[in-house]
Amino acid sequence: MKKLTNISNYWVVTFLFIAIKLCLHFLTNTNYELHRDEMLYFNMADHLSFGYATVPPVLGFSAFIIKNVFGYSVFGIRLIPALLGAASIFIISKIVRELGGAILALVIASAAFLLSPGFLLFDTLFTPNVFEHFFWLLITYFIFRITRLNKPELWTLTGALLGLAFLNKYSVIFLIAAFLIALIFSPHRKLLFNRYFYLAIAIALIVVIPNIAWQYQHNWPVVFHMKALNRTQLVNMSVPNYVVDIVSLNLASSIIWLIGLLSLLLIKKEKEYRYIGVASLLIILFFLLMKGKGYYVLGLIPFLFAFGGYTMEKYLRHQLVWMNYAVLFIIVIVSVLALPFGLPILSFDQYSKYQAKTSSYMIYPFYRWEDGKVHNISQVYSDMTGWDELAGYVAKAYHQLSEQEQKNCTIYGERNYGYAGAVHFYGNKYKLPDAITFLESYVLWAPDTIPKGPFIFINTGRSDVEKLYGNVIEIGCVQNQYFRESGLKVYLCRSPLVNVQDVYKKKAKEEKKIYGL
């Protein structure tokens, strides 16, 4: 009876953590505007495909479901990330339980995940990262069960999960490679040579074939994207930056996942699961050598939280049990102090003042931007403001036009998918037509020609637009010190000086050529 009571209490605690997780996100996820990436992914709902310029199709189909259920709702868009974060706590609790951990191990592991600034932030945003973290955790859990229970038949389901994970983000290839290497050099290698494993490979290939075919038909956009990423962002990464990123994403919770990793690698009694530690270490070192970003390895961390909590409960007993509570106390205190950097709980003005007061003794995620420089605001947050105001200025320009002019109006954002995403999402309430831009998947969606009519131009300056139009009027300028695009302007252009349709047609043809269109 006592054992049944303990099991019951264990799941009560699990669902308490899940409830807290959901409440944290439900109460805060509409405080800031959508991130520029979220607007892009939401727009994919109108362009269902087996692939996109920089991501596989999972987000597009997810956006389609969200749009048809919730419409243009920030809460609706951010519901799935919150649910996936809550589901991750459930999987963590399953791992702890199957390892033999009790309530203390569960509390340590769940608190580490719940209070990690990185997971709070990513579980707010509708991006491939939140799906990636969940898929990596689930795949690791199934491989863990295959070896623990000696049940190779679970490979078939794992193969399907690998295929789905690939259709979300190609980085799962690194997880697969690391586990294959680790398992080959472990006593569990025999589990790789059976019909279930071969069937898993076949299932995974069947699942990913549509996207591979799409990539082939469009000149392998993933290769083009990786080259551009390396040239513009990864070139600014370094070993110290990578380490700081990983630590800042988890802060005090890093204690738990590091204990989990070291336990897997070094404790003899836990050698049955050493291959998981080896696979994790291989991935961490790979991205270190490849100048990857710290958040690329976040998918590994939840399992390590689970194993860290289990290890602490198991080995820090009797006279050492106090250490468990001391670490928990540190995690709670540090994480509460860092909460505004993982959840949008403060206004931007309050956030700025709080950052100024705490920056001398805390390191926070995403303060080093893509340009390699440290700024006074998180890059993620700087991309979560200003868009509604931008759409308002575009609407102001658009609604100055006559009904006939509106039918022939072109809205064009100068090479920035955030501009087009804002017009699509925040412009919906103004009944704006979609904007055109030649970046990301918007290149695939751009029309081959534009009509003769007014031209609404979104850019930080007039650029060359005055060479195309004789009448260029500035309608508005987004002045927002927290907005990465502060100073962004909207122009209404009339009286063409050249054949703008020919200029656009040539430009569209050049841009689409990259994707074989």
PDB file of C-alpha atoms in Angstrom, residues 248-451:
ATOM      1  CA  SER A 248      23.591  31.371 -20.034  1.00  0.00           C
ATOM      2  CA  LEU A 249      20.771  29.285 -21.468  1.00  0.00           C
ATOM      3  CA  ASN A 250      20.549  27.164 -18.314  1.00  0.00           C
ATOM      4  CA  LEU A 251      22.323  29.226 -15.634  1.00  0.00           C
ATOM      5  CA  ALA A 252      22.137  27.359 -12.295  1.00  0.00           C
ATOM      6  CA  SER A 253      20.306  24.453 -13.942  1.00  0.00           C
ATOM      7  CA  SER A 254      23.607  23.724 -15.689  1.00  0.00           C
ATOM      8  CA  ILE A 255      24.727  22.099 -12.435  1.00  0.00           C
ATOM      9  CA  ILE A 256      22.161  19.330 -12.927  1.00  0.00           C
ATOM     10  CA  TRP A 257      22.838  18.493 -16.559  1.00  0.00           C
ATOM     11  CA  LEU A 258      26.602  18.558 -15.977  1.00  0.00           C
ATOM     12  CA  ILE A 259      26.180  16.124 -13.073  1.00  0.00           C
ATOM     13  CA  GLY A 260      24.057  13.960 -15.364  1.00  0.00           C
ATOM     14  CA  LEU A 261      26.654  13.986 -18.151  1.00  0.00           C
ATOM     15  CA  LEU A 262      29.599  13.288 -15.835  1.00  0.00           C
ATOM     16  CA  SER A 263      27.681  10.505 -14.092  1.00  0.00           C
ATOM     17  CA  LEU A 264      26.970   8.813 -17.407  1.00  0.00           C
ATOM     18  CA  LEU A 265      30.623   9.048 -18.431  1.00  0.00           C
ATOM     19  CA  LEU A 266      32.418   8.328 -15.159  1.00  0.00           C
ATOM     20  CA  ILE A 267      30.341   6.391 -12.627  1.00  0.00           C
ATOM     21  CA  LYS A 268      31.011   2.673 -13.031  1.00  0.00           C
ATOM     22  CA  LYS A 269      27.626   1.623 -11.646  1.00  0.00           C
ATOM     23  CA  GLU A 270      25.898   3.614 -14.421  1.00  0.00           C
ATOM     24  CA  LYS A 271      27.975   2.210 -17.287  1.00  0.00           C
ATOM     25  CA  GLU A 272      24.878   0.545 -18.764  1.00  0.00           C
ATOM     26  CA  TYR A 273      23.842   3.991 -20.038  1.00  0.00           C
ATOM     27  CA  ARG A 274      27.316   5.331 -20.765  1.00  0.00           C
ATOM     28  CA  TYR A 275      26.602   5.358 -24.491  1.00  0.00           C
ATOM     29  CA  ILE A 276      24.111   8.211 -23.894  1.00  0.00           C
ATOM     30  CA  GLY A 277      26.848  10.239 -22.226  1.00  0.00           C
ATOM     31  CA  VAL A 278      29.230   9.458 -25.076  1.00  0.00           C
ATOM     32  CA  ALA A 279      26.647  10.467 -27.698  1.00  0.00           C
ATOM     33  CA  SER A 280      25.931  13.715 -25.811  1.00  0.00           C
ATOM     34  CA  LEU A 281      29.617  14.533 -25.503  1.00  0.00           C
ATOM     35  CA  LEU A 282      30.188  13.842 -29.205  1.00  0.00           C
ATOM     36  CA  ILE A 283      27.460  16.293 -30.184  1.00  0.00           C
ATOM     37  CA  ILE A 284      28.688  18.981 -27.780  1.00  0.00           C
ATOM     38  CA  LEU A 285      32.237  18.657 -29.124  1.00  0.00           C
ATOM     39  CA  PHE A 286      31.082  18.535 -32.740  1.00  0.00           C
ATOM     40  CA  PHE A 287      29.251  21.844 -32.536  1.00  0.00           C
ATOM     41  CA  LEU A 288      32.153  23.315 -30.574  1.00  0.00           C
ATOM     42  CA  LEU A 289      34.572  22.418 -33.384  1.00  0.00           C
ATOM     43  CA  MET A 290      32.112  23.525 -36.081  1.00  0.00           C
ATOM     44  CA  LYS A 291      31.599  26.937 -34.426  1.00  0.00           C
ATOM     45  CA  GLY A 292      27.961  26.165 -33.711  1.00  0.00           C
ATOM     46  CA  LYS A 293      25.687  28.166 -31.463  1.00  0.00           C
ATOM     47  CA  GLY A 294      25.151  27.107 -27.866  1.00  0.00           C
ATOM     48  CA  TYR A 295      21.444  26.474 -28.301  1.00  0.00           C
ATOM     49  CA  TYR A 296      22.145  23.823 -30.954  1.00  0.00           C
ATOM     50  CA  VAL A 297      22.736  21.275 -28.162  1.00  0.00           C
ATOM     51  CA  LEU A 298      19.727  22.143 -26.000  1.00  0.00           C
ATOM     52  CA  GLY A 299      17.893  19.029 -27.189  1.00  0.00           C
ATOM     53  CA  LEU A 300      20.382  16.899 -25.233  1.00  0.00           C
ATOM     54  CA  ILE A 301      19.830  18.667 -21.941  1.00  0.00           C
ATOM     55  CA  PRO A 302      16.405  17.376 -20.732  1.00  0.00           C
ATOM     56  CA  PHE A 303      17.585  13.750 -20.588  1.00  0.00           C
ATOM     57  CA  LEU A 304      20.726  14.912 -18.761  1.00  0.00           C
ATOM     58  CA  PHE A 305      18.500  16.799 -16.298  1.00  0.00           C
ATOM     59  CA  ALA A 306      16.659  13.533 -15.635  1.00  0.00           C
ATOM     60  CA  PHE A 307      19.864  11.582 -15.140  1.00  0.00           C
ATOM     61  CA  GLY A 308      21.377  14.351 -13.014  1.00  0.00           C
ATOM     62  CA  GLY A 309      18.374  14.352 -10.676  1.00  0.00           C
ATOM     63  CA  TYR A 310      18.465  10.559 -10.432  1.00  0.00           C
ATOM     64  CA  THR A 311      22.222  10.574  -9.706  1.00  0.00           C
ATOM     65  CA  MET A 312      21.977  13.214  -7.013  1.00  0.00           C
ATOM     66  CA  GLU A 313      19.174  11.432  -5.190  1.00  0.00           C
ATOM     67  CA  LYS A 314      20.975   8.080  -5.448  1.00  0.00           C
ATOM     68  CA  TYR A 315      24.471   9.109  -4.373  1.00  0.00           C
ATOM     69  CA  LEU A 316      23.958  12.193  -2.198  1.00  0.00           C
ATOM     70  CA  ARG A 317      22.342  10.395   0.717  1.00  0.00           C
ATOM     71  CA  HIS A 318      22.571  10.298   4.509  1.00  0.00           C
ATOM     72  CA  GLN A 319      25.073  12.999   5.581  1.00  0.00           C
ATOM     73  CA  LEU A 320      25.220  14.368   2.018  1.00  0.00           C
ATOM     74  CA  VAL A 321      21.478  14.654   1.413  1.00  0.00           C
ATOM     75  CA  TRP A 322      21.573  18.354   2.299  1.00  0.00           C
ATOM     76  CA  MET A 323      23.496  18.985  -0.925  1.00  0.00           C
ATOM     77  CA  ASN A 324      20.413  18.118  -2.962  1.00  0.00           C
ATOM     78  CA  TYR A 325      18.394  20.824  -1.237  1.00  0.00           C
ATOM     79  CA  ALA A 326      21.255  23.320  -1.412  1.00  0.00           C
ATOM     80  CA  VAL A 327      21.502  22.898  -5.188  1.00  0.00           C
ATOM     81  CA  LEU A 328      17.727  23.157  -5.518  1.00  0.00           C
ATOM     82  CA  PHE A 329      17.793  26.370  -3.491  1.00  0.00           C
ATOM     83  CA  ILE A 330      20.507  27.847  -5.717  1.00  0.00           C
ATOM     84  CA  ILE A 331      18.579  26.913  -8.873  1.00  0.00           C
ATOM     85  CA  VAL A 332      15.376  28.494  -7.590  1.00  0.00           C
ATOM     86  CA  ILE A 333      17.029  31.729  -6.416  1.00  0.00           C
ATOM     87  CA  VAL A 334      19.131  32.264  -9.556  1.00  0.00           C
ATOM     88  CA  SER A 335      16.283  31.294 -11.879  1.00  0.00           C
ATOM     89  CA  VAL A 336      13.778  33.603 -10.213  1.00  0.00           C
ATOM     90  CA  LEU A 337      16.264  36.454 -10.625  1.00  0.00           C
ATOM     91  CA  ALA A 338      16.693  35.530 -14.285  1.00  0.00           C
ATOM     92  CA  LEU A 339      12.992  34.937 -14.983  1.00  0.00           C
ATOM     93  CA  PRO A 340      12.486  38.138 -17.059  1.00  0.00           C
ATOM     94  CA  PHE A 341      15.128  36.875 -19.494  1.00  0.00           C
ATOM     95  CA  GLY A 342      13.309  33.611 -20.151  1.00  0.00           C
ATOM     96  CA  LEU A 343       9.715  34.828 -19.999  1.00  0.00           C
ATOM     97  CA  PRO A 344       8.221  38.150 -21.198  1.00  0.00           C
ATOM     98  CA  ILE A 345       6.914  39.148 -17.768  1.00  0.00           C
ATOM     99  CA  LEU A 346       8.090  42.797 -17.786  1.00  0.00           C
ATOM    100  CA  SER A 347       7.427  45.708 -20.083  1.00  0.00           C
ATOM    101  CA  PHE A 348      10.425  46.635 -22.233  1.00  0.00           C
ATOM    102  CA  ASP A 349      11.155  49.700 -20.084  1.00  0.00           C
ATOM    103  CA  GLN A 350      11.014  47.614 -16.893  1.00  0.00           C
ATOM    104  CA  TYR A 351      13.106  44.918 -18.551  1.00  0.00           C
ATOM    105  CA  SER A 352      15.786  47.442 -19.522  1.00  0.00           C
ATOM    106  CA  LYS A 353      16.024  48.828 -15.984  1.00  0.00           C
ATOM    107  CA  TYR A 354      16.132  45.328 -14.494  1.00  0.00           C
ATOM    108  CA  GLN A 355      18.870  44.282 -16.887  1.00  0.00           C
ATOM    109  CA  ALA A 356      20.956  47.314 -15.921  1.00  0.00           C
ATOM    110  CA  LYS A 357      20.662  46.406 -12.213  1.00  0.00           C
ATOM    111  CA  THR A 358      21.546  42.723 -12.578  1.00  0.00           C
ATOM    112  CA  SER A 359      24.005  42.572 -15.492  1.00  0.00           C
ATOM    113  CA  SER A 360      27.064  42.938 -13.248  1.00  0.00           C
ATOM    114  CA  TYR A 361      26.543  39.524 -11.631  1.00  0.00           C
ATOM    115  CA  MET A 362      24.446  37.554 -14.158  1.00  0.00           C
ATOM    116  CA  ILE A 363      24.927  36.338 -17.720  1.00  0.00           C
ATOM    117  CA  TYR A 364      21.846  36.166 -19.864  1.00  0.00           C
ATOM    118  CA  PRO A 365      20.991  34.319 -23.094  1.00  0.00           C
ATOM    119  CA  PHE A 366      21.151  35.938 -26.542  1.00  0.00           C
ATOM    120  CA  TYR A 367      22.842  39.169 -25.496  1.00  0.00           C
ATOM    121  CA  ARG A 368      25.500  38.342 -28.060  1.00  0.00           C
ATOM    122  CA  TRP A 369      23.746  38.915 -31.358  1.00  0.00           C
ATOM    123  CA  GLU A 370      24.330  37.311 -34.744  1.00  0.00           C
ATOM    124  CA  ASP A 371      26.926  40.003 -35.511  1.00  0.00           C
ATOM    125  CA  GLY A 372      29.089  38.636 -32.679  1.00  0.00           C
ATOM    126  CA  LYS A 373      28.698  41.795 -30.578  1.00  0.00           C
ATOM    127  CA  VAL A 374      27.183  42.046 -27.108  1.00  0.00           C
ATOM    128  CA  HIS A 375      24.177  44.390 -26.934  1.00  0.00           C
ATOM    129  CA  ASN A 376      22.108  45.729 -24.044  1.00  0.00           C
ATOM    130  CA  ILE A 377      19.031  43.678 -24.920  1.00  0.00           C
ATOM    131  CA  SER A 378      18.419  40.071 -25.920  1.00  0.00           C
ATOM    132  CA  GLN A 379      18.300  39.676 -29.701  1.00  0.00           C
ATOM    133  CA  VAL A 380      15.255  37.453 -29.274  1.00  0.00           C
ATOM    134  CA  TYR A 381      13.335  40.177 -27.440  1.00  0.00           C
ATOM    135  CA  SER A 382      14.471  42.876 -29.879  1.00  0.00           C
ATOM    136  CA  ASP A 383      12.733  40.850 -32.582  1.00  0.00           C
ATOM    137  CA  MET A 384       9.473  40.763 -30.570  1.00  0.00           C
ATOM    138  CA  THR A 385       8.472  44.414 -30.788  1.00  0.00           C
ATOM    139  CA  GLY A 386       7.861  47.066 -33.437  1.00  0.00           C
ATOM    140  CA  TRP A 387       6.002  44.861 -35.918  1.00  0.00           C
ATOM    141  CA  ASP A 388       2.483  45.998 -35.053  1.00  0.00           C
ATOM    142  CA  GLU A 389       3.533  49.634 -35.443  1.00  0.00           C
ATOM    143  CA  LEU A 390       5.129  48.824 -38.794  1.00  0.00           C
ATOM    144  CA  ALA A 391       1.897  47.232 -40.041  1.00  0.00           C
ATOM    145  CA  GLY A 392       0.023  50.330 -38.878  1.00  0.00           C
ATOM    146  CA  TYR A 393       2.162  52.597 -41.068  1.00  0.00           C
ATOM    147  CA  VAL A 394       1.738  50.277 -44.049  1.00  0.00           C
ATOM    148  CA  ALA A 395      -2.030  50.349 -43.472  1.00  0.00           C
ATOM    149  CA  LYS A 396      -1.922  54.141 -43.302  1.00  0.00           C
ATOM    150  CA  ALA A 397      -0.282  54.233 -46.727  1.00  0.00           C
ATOM    151  CA  TYR A 398      -2.565  51.578 -48.193  1.00  0.00           C
ATOM    152  CA  HIS A 399      -5.808  53.144 -47.028  1.00  0.00           C
ATOM    153  CA  GLN A 400      -4.866  56.489 -48.590  1.00  0.00           C
ATOM    154  CA  LEU A 401      -5.381  54.804 -51.938  1.00  0.00           C
ATOM    155  CA  SER A 402      -8.562  54.572 -53.931  1.00  0.00           C
ATOM    156  CA  GLU A 403     -10.254  51.200 -54.276  1.00  0.00           C
ATOM    157  CA  GLN A 404      -8.830  50.777 -57.775  1.00  0.00           C
ATOM    158  CA  GLU A 405      -5.328  51.735 -56.614  1.00  0.00           C
ATOM    159  CA  GLN A 406      -5.545  49.233 -53.771  1.00  0.00           C
ATOM    160  CA  LYS A 407      -6.294  46.458 -56.261  1.00  0.00           C
ATOM    161  CA  ASN A 408      -3.062  47.265 -58.140  1.00  0.00           C
ATOM    162  CA  CYS A 409      -0.908  48.148 -55.119  1.00  0.00           C
ATOM    163  CA  THR A 410       2.334  46.291 -54.388  1.00  0.00           C
ATOM    164  CA  ILE A 411       3.763  46.157 -50.858  1.00  0.00           C
ATOM    165  CA  TYR A 412       7.473  45.429 -50.924  1.00  0.00           C
ATOM    166  CA  GLY A 413       9.883  44.899 -47.997  1.00  0.00           C
ATOM    167  CA  GLU A 414      13.558  45.331 -48.822  1.00  0.00           C
ATOM    168  CA  ARG A 415      15.105  41.888 -48.274  1.00  0.00           C
ATOM    169  CA  ASN A 416      13.761  41.186 -44.796  1.00  0.00           C
ATOM    170  CA  TYR A 417      11.238  38.464 -44.016  1.00  0.00           C
ATOM    171  CA  GLY A 418      10.274  40.248 -40.804  1.00  0.00           C
ATOM    172  CA  TYR A 419       8.759  43.082 -42.852  1.00  0.00           C
ATOM    173  CA  ALA A 420       6.666  40.712 -44.954  1.00  0.00           C
ATOM    174  CA  GLY A 421       5.706  38.628 -41.913  1.00  0.00           C
ATOM    175  CA  ALA A 422       4.488  41.707 -40.035  1.00  0.00           C
ATOM    176  CA  VAL A 423       2.337  42.822 -42.973  1.00  0.00           C
ATOM    177  CA  HIS A 424       0.819  39.339 -43.178  1.00  0.00           C
ATOM    178  CA  PHE A 425       0.113  38.839 -39.455  1.00  0.00           C
ATOM    179  CA  TYR A 426      -0.416  42.303 -37.970  1.00  0.00           C
ATOM    180  CA  GLY A 427      -1.742  43.666 -41.265  1.00  0.00           C
ATOM    181  CA  ASN A 428      -4.590  41.162 -41.191  1.00  0.00           C
ATOM    182  CA  LYS A 429      -6.719  43.458 -39.003  1.00  0.00           C
ATOM    183  CA  TYR A 430      -6.185  46.222 -41.588  1.00  0.00           C
ATOM    184  CA  LYS A 431      -7.093  43.884 -44.478  1.00  0.00           C
ATOM    185  CA  LEU A 432      -3.696  44.374 -46.099  1.00  0.00           C
ATOM    186  CA  PRO A 433      -2.562  42.220 -49.019  1.00  0.00           C
ATOM    187  CA  ASP A 434       0.589  40.180 -48.454  1.00  0.00           C
ATOM    188  CA  ALA A 435       3.942  41.861 -48.918  1.00  0.00           C
ATOM    189  CA  ILE A 436       6.739  40.715 -51.201  1.00  0.00           C
ATOM    190  CA  THR A 437      10.350  40.303 -50.156  1.00  0.00           C
ATOM    191  CA  PHE A 438      13.256  38.407 -51.655  1.00  0.00           C
ATOM    192  CA  LEU A 439      14.535  36.521 -48.644  1.00  0.00           C
ATOM    193  CA  GLU A 440      13.864  33.128 -47.096  1.00  0.00           C
ATOM    194  CA  SER A 441      10.748  31.271 -48.285  1.00  0.00           C
ATOM    195  CA  TYR A 442       9.208  34.536 -49.450  1.00  0.00           C
ATOM    196  CA  VAL A 443      11.322  34.149 -52.590  1.00  0.00           C
ATOM    197  CA  LEU A 444       9.425  30.938 -53.355  1.00  0.00           C
ATOM    198  CA  TRP A 445       6.083  32.661 -52.809  1.00  0.00           C
ATOM    199  CA  ALA A 446       6.817  35.897 -54.676  1.00  0.00           C
ATOM    200  CA  PRO A 447       4.794  36.536 -57.862  1.00  0.00           C
ATOM    201  CA  ASP A 448       6.657  36.608 -61.166  1.00  0.00           C
ATOM    202  CA  THR A 449       5.178  39.992 -62.041  1.00  0.00           C
ATOM    203  CA  ILE A 450       3.533  42.950 -60.316  1.00  0.00           C
ATOM    204  CA  PRO A 451       0.701  45.188 -61.606  1.00  0.00           C
TER     205      PRO A 451
END
